[in-house]
Amino acid sequence: LQSNGAVVSKGRLYGPAYVERKVYPSSSYVDYILFKGDEQAEVLIVGDGDNDLDLYVYNENGELVGSDTDYSDRCYVSFYPYYTKSYKIVVKNRGTSVYSNYVLMSN
C-alpha cells in the first residue's frame, strides 16, 4: 500500500493469491505461480491439521529455490527471483491415510 492509498502488488505478477486445495494421502499437488523478478516472493500454506505437509518451490530449470519440510501443516518459503518467471509450487502430504485441505497464499 503506497502513501497515496494505491495498492501495489509485490511478488506475484497478478497480485496476491489465495486458493483452497486438497492433497490426497502420500501424494502431491502442483501449482504454478508467476512471480516478478527482483522482488520478494512469498508462498504460505496452512493445512487443516490432519497431516504433515511439506512445501517445495522450483524454478523454470527444475532447481529447488526453497522448501519447508518441518513436521507441521504450516509452511512458508520466501525468495527473490532474478527474472519474472513461473515457479512450480509442490505441496506434499506426508500422511498415509487421509487427505488434507489447505490454503495456499502468495504475495
mmCIF file of N, CA and C in Angstrom, residues 35-42 65 78-83 87:
data_model
loop_
_atom_site.group_PDB
_atom_site.id
_atom_site.type_symbol
_atom_site.label_atom_id
_atom_site.label_comp_id
_atom_site.label_asym_id
_atom_site.label_seq_id
_atom_site.Cartn_x
_atom_site.Cartn_y
_atom_site.Cartn_z
ATOM 1 N N PHE A 35 5.984 -15.124 -10.670
ATOM 2 C CA PHE A 35 6.500 -14.115 -9.759
ATOM 3 C C PHE A 35 7.322 -13.079 -10.511
ATOM 4 N N LYS A 36 7.288 -11.843 -10.020
ATOM 5 C CA LYS A 36 8.057 -10.742 -10.600
ATOM 6 C C LYS A 36 9.532 -10.868 -10.247
ATOM 7 N N GLY A 37 10.377 -10.511 -11.200
ATOM 8 C CA GLY A 37 11.809 -10.525 -10.952
ATOM 9 C C GLY A 37 12.223 -9.411 -10.006
ATOM 10 N N ASP A 38 13.254 -9.670 -9.227
ATOM 11 C CA ASP A 38 13.876 -8.698 -8.335
ATOM 12 C C ASP A 38 12.937 -8.161 -7.249
ATOM 13 N N GLU A 39 11.924 -8.955 -6.889
ATOM 14 C CA GLU A 39 11.033 -8.605 -5.786
ATOM 15 C C GLU A 39 10.844 -9.841 -4.911
ATOM 16 N N GLN A 40 10.670 -9.640 -3.631
ATOM 17 C CA GLN A 40 10.475 -10.764 -2.728
ATOM 18 C C GLN A 40 9.227 -11.544 -3.116
ATOM 19 N N ALA A 41 9.380 -12.853 -3.221
ATOM 20 C CA ALA A 41 8.263 -13.756 -3.486
ATOM 21 C C ALA A 41 8.015 -14.572 -2.226
ATOM 22 N N GLU A 42 6.751 -14.731 -1.852
ATOM 23 C CA GLU A 42 6.403 -15.477 -0.650
ATOM 24 C C GLU A 42 5.289 -16.469 -0.954
ATOM 25 N N VAL A 65 14.394 -23.818 -5.176
ATOM 26 C CA VAL A 65 14.779 -22.486 -4.686
ATOM 27 C C VAL A 65 14.390 -22.276 -3.231
ATOM 28 N N SER A 78 10.232 -18.041 1.218
ATOM 29 C CA SER A 78 10.464 -16.692 0.697
ATOM 30 C C SER A 78 11.743 -16.728 -0.127
ATOM 31 N N PHE A 79 11.730 -16.043 -1.295
ATOM 32 C CA PHE A 79 12.911 -15.996 -2.150
ATOM 33 C C PHE A 79 12.828 -14.764 -3.048
ATOM 34 N N TYR A 80 13.914 -14.460 -3.729
ATOM 35 C CA TYR A 80 13.988 -13.322 -4.640
ATOM 36 C C TYR A 80 14.303 -13.811 -6.049
ATOM 37 N N PRO A 81 13.302 -13.889 -6.933
ATOM 38 C CA PRO A 81 13.560 -14.310 -8.313
ATOM 39 C C PRO A 81 14.409 -13.265 -9.050
ATOM 40 N N TYR A 82 15.318 -13.744 -9.903
ATOM 41 C CA TYR A 82 16.118 -12.824 -10.709
ATOM 42 C C TYR A 82 15.288 -12.210 -11.830
ATOM 43 N N TYR A 83 14.393 -13.007 -12.409
ATOM 44 C CA TYR A 83 13.588 -12.574 -13.550
ATOM 45 C C TYR A 83 12.128 -12.911 -13.296
ATOM 46 N N TYR A 87 7.036 -20.270 -11.352
ATOM 47 C CA TYR A 87 7.659 -21.166 -10.393
ATOM 48 C C TYR A 87 6.689 -22.291 -10.055
#
